[in-house]
């Protein structure tokens, strides 16, 4: 006789209670104890991934007194957010960008504690948080945490989970940047037991619901969250293709990769349908709203973000369509490659980490034997009198400066740049600037213009007009006032410092000394 178990869930807004065992045949091998044990182990492993963050938050009271006012748990989550925001972009997050993106948050924490913001103190706290996320205390090895698992026969087994949160990687230019690991992505974006595909579907459903209910500001935040999820999802699939091109033996093309590609194609088809529906809803809302209002700007940002998701998924769909061709080409290219050459070791996990655990004498012995084989032959140099004579007579080099002269911005030449555009395009762009009624950013203005079907030429004119009005010494009557912001432009085509745009008729803000 089977024990009754009730399963409670939310279905279409209604609370439903059902007997899950009534859905199973009488001879089903599943038992309630097995289901509880599997769920227990899964939740336990998920929670263990957050242990480094909890340990970081508990260490706030054990730091130097000058650093105790910083909330390191908030800083750690902000770093994960920053790294995820830039993953897959042309300019990914490196240490310098992380310091810049955290500056406003750290300054706010300083002001709340009654302290004057200090860059040196900011660097110290960011160093400590990054060290905790990368596990510097254990030579950047994976976090290793034990947990208890209950076997089907009731036996208690001690197991260990290994994972990383942030790791260093190289971008296309060979520079060191930060990437989130799969564990960090699942921890930060996937609501514990929810995988990335389900989380993406849930986020876009939330965006569509918020747009229909008129919650435009919440929809804007959800849409930006959907953009980050799209980038991470694309990066995960493209990693399979990159690994195939580098070493086909790293990818399971018998079952794993084909199944992953088929599921991804179905997932992308559904996502594109949902995203097009959101675009239609956003267009209808824009037609009904007054241009320049906060509501219309939020809807325009939603439109731009979801349009970016559509373009990202469309490109990924084309890449997945040719994935099997990539596999066949890689197989043909690597067919005659020696197995010893193709099976390259994992330098960090299989070489660096074991050597970090050795004694110095053992490491020196290994390095002395292996390094000569990794270095190219070097021919000993001989004295050359002509070369010495030329070197002594060569003019002295100018000393290398460690500073850069800052030149004041001369925006007067941008007026001449506008002359090459048609008068109709200039009038349309100038009319948009004159219609601004509230303080807004250049990113919001560009997003609103694209949502209103402005051409790329008209968007360029908007940029030039804004830069022309940034000239504080101009004698012309200004249309708007422009002042620099402490963030970067969020746009698919333009990159640079963000600026605030204010109607010329409004009173200027009070300047902080």
PDB file of C-alpha atoms in Angstrom, residues 283-402:
ATOM      1  CA  UNK A 283       5.099  49.568 -30.734  1.00  0.00           C
ATOM      2  CA  UNK A 284       1.413  49.873 -29.865  1.00  0.00           C
ATOM      3  CA  UNK A 285       2.266  51.448 -26.516  1.00  0.00           C
ATOM      4  CA  UNK A 286       4.639  53.945 -28.144  1.00  0.00           C
ATOM      5  CA  UNK A 287       1.915  55.085 -30.518  1.00  0.00           C
ATOM      6  CA  UNK A 288      -0.372  55.805 -27.560  1.00  0.00           C
ATOM      7  CA  UNK A 289       2.175  57.570 -25.321  1.00  0.00           C
ATOM      8  CA  UNK A 290       3.395  61.171 -25.451  1.00  0.00           C
ATOM      9  CA  UNK A 291       6.989  61.434 -26.749  1.00  0.00           C
ATOM     10  CA  UNK A 292       9.598  62.419 -24.182  1.00  0.00           C
ATOM     11  CA  UNK A 293       7.673  61.255 -21.113  1.00  0.00           C
ATOM     12  CA  UNK A 294       9.275  58.767 -18.679  1.00  0.00           C
ATOM     13  CA  UNK A 295       6.764  56.101 -19.753  1.00  0.00           C
ATOM     14  CA  UNK A 296       7.597  56.436 -23.458  1.00  0.00           C
ATOM     15  CA  UNK A 297      11.342  56.364 -22.712  1.00  0.00           C
ATOM     16  CA  UNK A 298      10.956  53.154 -20.671  1.00  0.00           C
ATOM     17  CA  UNK A 299       8.945  51.527 -23.456  1.00  0.00           C
ATOM     18  CA  UNK A 300      11.572  52.602 -25.997  1.00  0.00           C
ATOM     19  CA  UNK A 301      14.288  50.974 -23.871  1.00  0.00           C
ATOM     20  CA  UNK A 302      12.231  47.778 -23.726  1.00  0.00           C
ATOM     21  CA  UNK A 303      11.839  47.911 -27.513  1.00  0.00           C
ATOM     22  CA  UNK A 304      15.599  48.327 -28.037  1.00  0.00           C
ATOM     23  CA  UNK A 305      16.517  45.574 -25.551  1.00  0.00           C
ATOM     24  CA  UNK A 306      14.124  43.013 -27.007  1.00  0.00           C
ATOM     25  CA  UNK A 307      15.191  43.951 -30.536  1.00  0.00           C
ATOM     26  CA  UNK A 308      18.761  43.208 -29.467  1.00  0.00           C
ATOM     27  CA  UNK A 309      17.606  39.805 -28.164  1.00  0.00           C
ATOM     28  CA  UNK A 310      15.969  39.066 -31.521  1.00  0.00           C
ATOM     29  CA  UNK A 311      19.137  39.951 -33.425  1.00  0.00           C
ATOM     30  CA  UNK A 312      21.284  37.889 -31.042  1.00  0.00           C
ATOM     31  CA  UNK A 313      19.056  34.821 -31.313  1.00  0.00           C
ATOM     32  CA  UNK A 314      18.804  35.173 -35.100  1.00  0.00           C
ATOM     33  CA  UNK A 315      22.593  35.172 -35.468  1.00  0.00           C
ATOM     34  CA  UNK A 316      22.882  32.228 -33.077  1.00  0.00           C
ATOM     35  CA  UNK A 317      20.225  30.357 -35.053  1.00  0.00           C
ATOM     36  CA  UNK A 318      22.283  30.733 -38.251  1.00  0.00           C
ATOM     37  CA  UNK A 319      25.395  29.453 -36.455  1.00  0.00           C
ATOM     38  CA  UNK A 320      23.542  26.431 -35.099  1.00  0.00           C
ATOM     39  CA  UNK A 321      22.206  25.614 -38.574  1.00  0.00           C
ATOM     40  CA  UNK A 322      25.804  25.190 -39.745  1.00  0.00           C
ATOM     41  CA  UNK A 323      26.960  23.406 -36.582  1.00  0.00           C
ATOM     42  CA  UNK A 324      27.018  19.979 -38.217  1.00  0.00           C
ATOM     43  CA  UNK A 325      29.107  21.405 -41.063  1.00  0.00           C
ATOM     44  CA  UNK A 326      31.497  22.787 -38.444  1.00  0.00           C
ATOM     45  CA  UNK A 327      31.721  19.313 -36.910  1.00  0.00           C
ATOM     46  CA  UNK A 328      32.441  17.649 -40.284  1.00  0.00           C
ATOM     47  CA  UNK A 329      35.051  20.270 -41.235  1.00  0.00           C
ATOM     48  CA  UNK A 330      36.769  19.963 -37.853  1.00  0.00           C
ATOM     49  CA  UNK A 331      36.701  16.180 -38.101  1.00  0.00           C
ATOM     50  CA  UNK A 332      38.351  16.310 -41.542  1.00  0.00           C
ATOM     51  CA  UNK A 333      41.013  18.771 -40.373  1.00  0.00           C
ATOM     52  CA  UNK A 334      41.847  16.859 -37.180  1.00  0.00           C
ATOM     53  CA  UNK A 335      41.633  13.330 -38.648  1.00  0.00           C
ATOM     54  CA  UNK A 336      45.405  13.018 -39.128  1.00  0.00           C
ATOM     55  CA  UNK A 337      46.472  14.975 -36.054  1.00  0.00           C
ATOM     56  CA  UNK A 338      48.417  12.922 -33.536  1.00  0.00           C
ATOM     57  CA  UNK A 339      46.437  12.022 -30.445  1.00  0.00           C
ATOM     58  CA  UNK A 340      49.268  13.168 -28.191  1.00  0.00           C
ATOM     59  CA  UNK A 341      49.185  16.617 -29.809  1.00  0.00           C
ATOM     60  CA  UNK A 342      45.398  17.055 -29.829  1.00  0.00           C
ATOM     61  CA  UNK A 343      44.932  15.954 -26.213  1.00  0.00           C
ATOM     62  CA  UNK A 344      46.346  19.145 -24.713  1.00  0.00           C
ATOM     63  CA  UNK A 345      46.397  19.297 -20.898  1.00  0.00           C
ATOM     64  CA  UNK A 346      44.387  21.773 -18.899  1.00  0.00           C
ATOM     65  CA  UNK A 347      47.232  24.045 -17.821  1.00  0.00           C
ATOM     66  CA  UNK A 348      45.433  25.521 -14.823  1.00  0.00           C
ATOM     67  CA  UNK A 349      43.874  22.349 -13.392  1.00  0.00           C
ATOM     68  CA  UNK A 350      46.457  19.741 -14.403  1.00  0.00           C
ATOM     69  CA  UNK A 351      49.713  21.743 -14.293  1.00  0.00           C
ATOM     70  CA  UNK A 352      49.562  24.960 -12.273  1.00  0.00           C
ATOM     71  CA  UNK A 353      47.363  23.800  -9.381  1.00  0.00           C
ATOM     72  CA  UNK A 354      49.373  20.603  -8.617  1.00  0.00           C
ATOM     73  CA  UNK A 355      52.629  22.605  -8.735  1.00  0.00           C
ATOM     74  CA  UNK A 356      51.215  25.212  -6.341  1.00  0.00           C
ATOM     75  CA  UNK A 357      50.730  22.455  -3.777  1.00  0.00           C
ATOM     76  CA  UNK A 358      54.366  21.230  -4.074  1.00  0.00           C
ATOM     77  CA  UNK A 359      57.417  22.395  -2.198  1.00  0.00           C
ATOM     78  CA  UNK A 360      59.782  24.888  -3.808  1.00  0.00           C
ATOM     79  CA  UNK A 361      62.573  22.365  -4.409  1.00  0.00           C
ATOM     80  CA  UNK A 362      60.195  19.977  -6.154  1.00  0.00           C
ATOM     81  CA  UNK A 363      58.917  22.753  -8.427  1.00  0.00           C
ATOM     82  CA  UNK A 364      62.464  23.872  -9.311  1.00  0.00           C
ATOM     83  CA  UNK A 365      63.420  20.330 -10.232  1.00  0.00           C
ATOM     84  CA  UNK A 366      60.425  20.007 -12.577  1.00  0.00           C
ATOM     85  CA  UNK A 367      60.941  23.453 -14.131  1.00  0.00           C
ATOM     86  CA  UNK A 368      64.648  22.897 -14.742  1.00  0.00           C
ATOM     87  CA  UNK A 369      63.857  19.724 -16.708  1.00  0.00           C
ATOM     88  CA  UNK A 370      60.888  20.994 -18.750  1.00  0.00           C
ATOM     89  CA  UNK A 371      61.506  24.678 -19.498  1.00  0.00           C
ATOM     90  CA  UNK A 372      64.481  24.085 -21.882  1.00  0.00           C
ATOM     91  CA  UNK A 373      62.209  21.984 -24.117  1.00  0.00           C
ATOM     92  CA  UNK A 374      59.632  24.787 -24.243  1.00  0.00           C
ATOM     93  CA  UNK A 375      62.102  27.538 -25.187  1.00  0.00           C
ATOM     94  CA  UNK A 376      63.388  28.232 -28.675  1.00  0.00           C
ATOM     95  CA  UNK A 377      67.152  27.850 -29.259  1.00  0.00           C
ATOM     96  CA  UNK A 378      69.064  31.039 -28.556  1.00  0.00           C
ATOM     97  CA  UNK A 379      72.313  31.751 -30.368  1.00  0.00           C
ATOM     98  CA  UNK A 380      74.922  33.388 -28.104  1.00  0.00           C
ATOM     99  CA  UNK A 381      75.622  36.991 -29.105  1.00  0.00           C
ATOM    100  CA  UNK A 382      79.085  38.161 -30.137  1.00  0.00           C
ATOM    101  CA  UNK A 383      80.629  41.606 -30.001  1.00  0.00           C
ATOM    102  CA  UNK A 384      80.126  43.581 -33.226  1.00  0.00           C
ATOM    103  CA  UNK A 385      82.226  46.732 -33.510  1.00  0.00           C
ATOM    104  CA  UNK A 386      80.031  48.314 -36.284  1.00  0.00           C
ATOM    105  CA  UNK A 387      76.891  47.759 -34.175  1.00  0.00           C
ATOM    106  CA  UNK A 388      78.606  49.165 -31.091  1.00  0.00           C
ATOM    107  CA  UNK A 389      79.833  52.197 -33.082  1.00  0.00           C
ATOM    108  CA  UNK A 390      76.311  52.879 -34.463  1.00  0.00           C
ATOM    109  CA  UNK A 391      74.774  52.509 -31.023  1.00  0.00           C
ATOM    110  CA  UNK A 392      77.174  54.974 -29.403  1.00  0.00           C
ATOM    111  CA  UNK A 393      76.559  57.590 -32.104  1.00  0.00           C
ATOM    112  CA  UNK A 394      72.773  57.213 -32.059  1.00  0.00           C
ATOM    113  CA  UNK A 395      70.926  60.337 -30.805  1.00  0.00           C
ATOM    114  CA  UNK A 396      69.659  60.181 -27.274  1.00  0.00           C
ATOM    115  CA  UNK A 397      66.044  59.108 -27.012  1.00  0.00           C
ATOM    116  CA  UNK A 398      63.530  61.416 -25.465  1.00  0.00           C
ATOM    117  CA  UNK A 399      62.420  60.225 -22.003  1.00  0.00           C
ATOM    118  CA  UNK A 400      59.128  58.378 -21.971  1.00  0.00           C
ATOM    119  CA  UNK A 401      56.416  60.430 -20.331  1.00  0.00           C
ATOM    120  CA  UNK A 402      54.164  58.806 -17.768  1.00  0.00           C
TER     121      UNK A 402
END
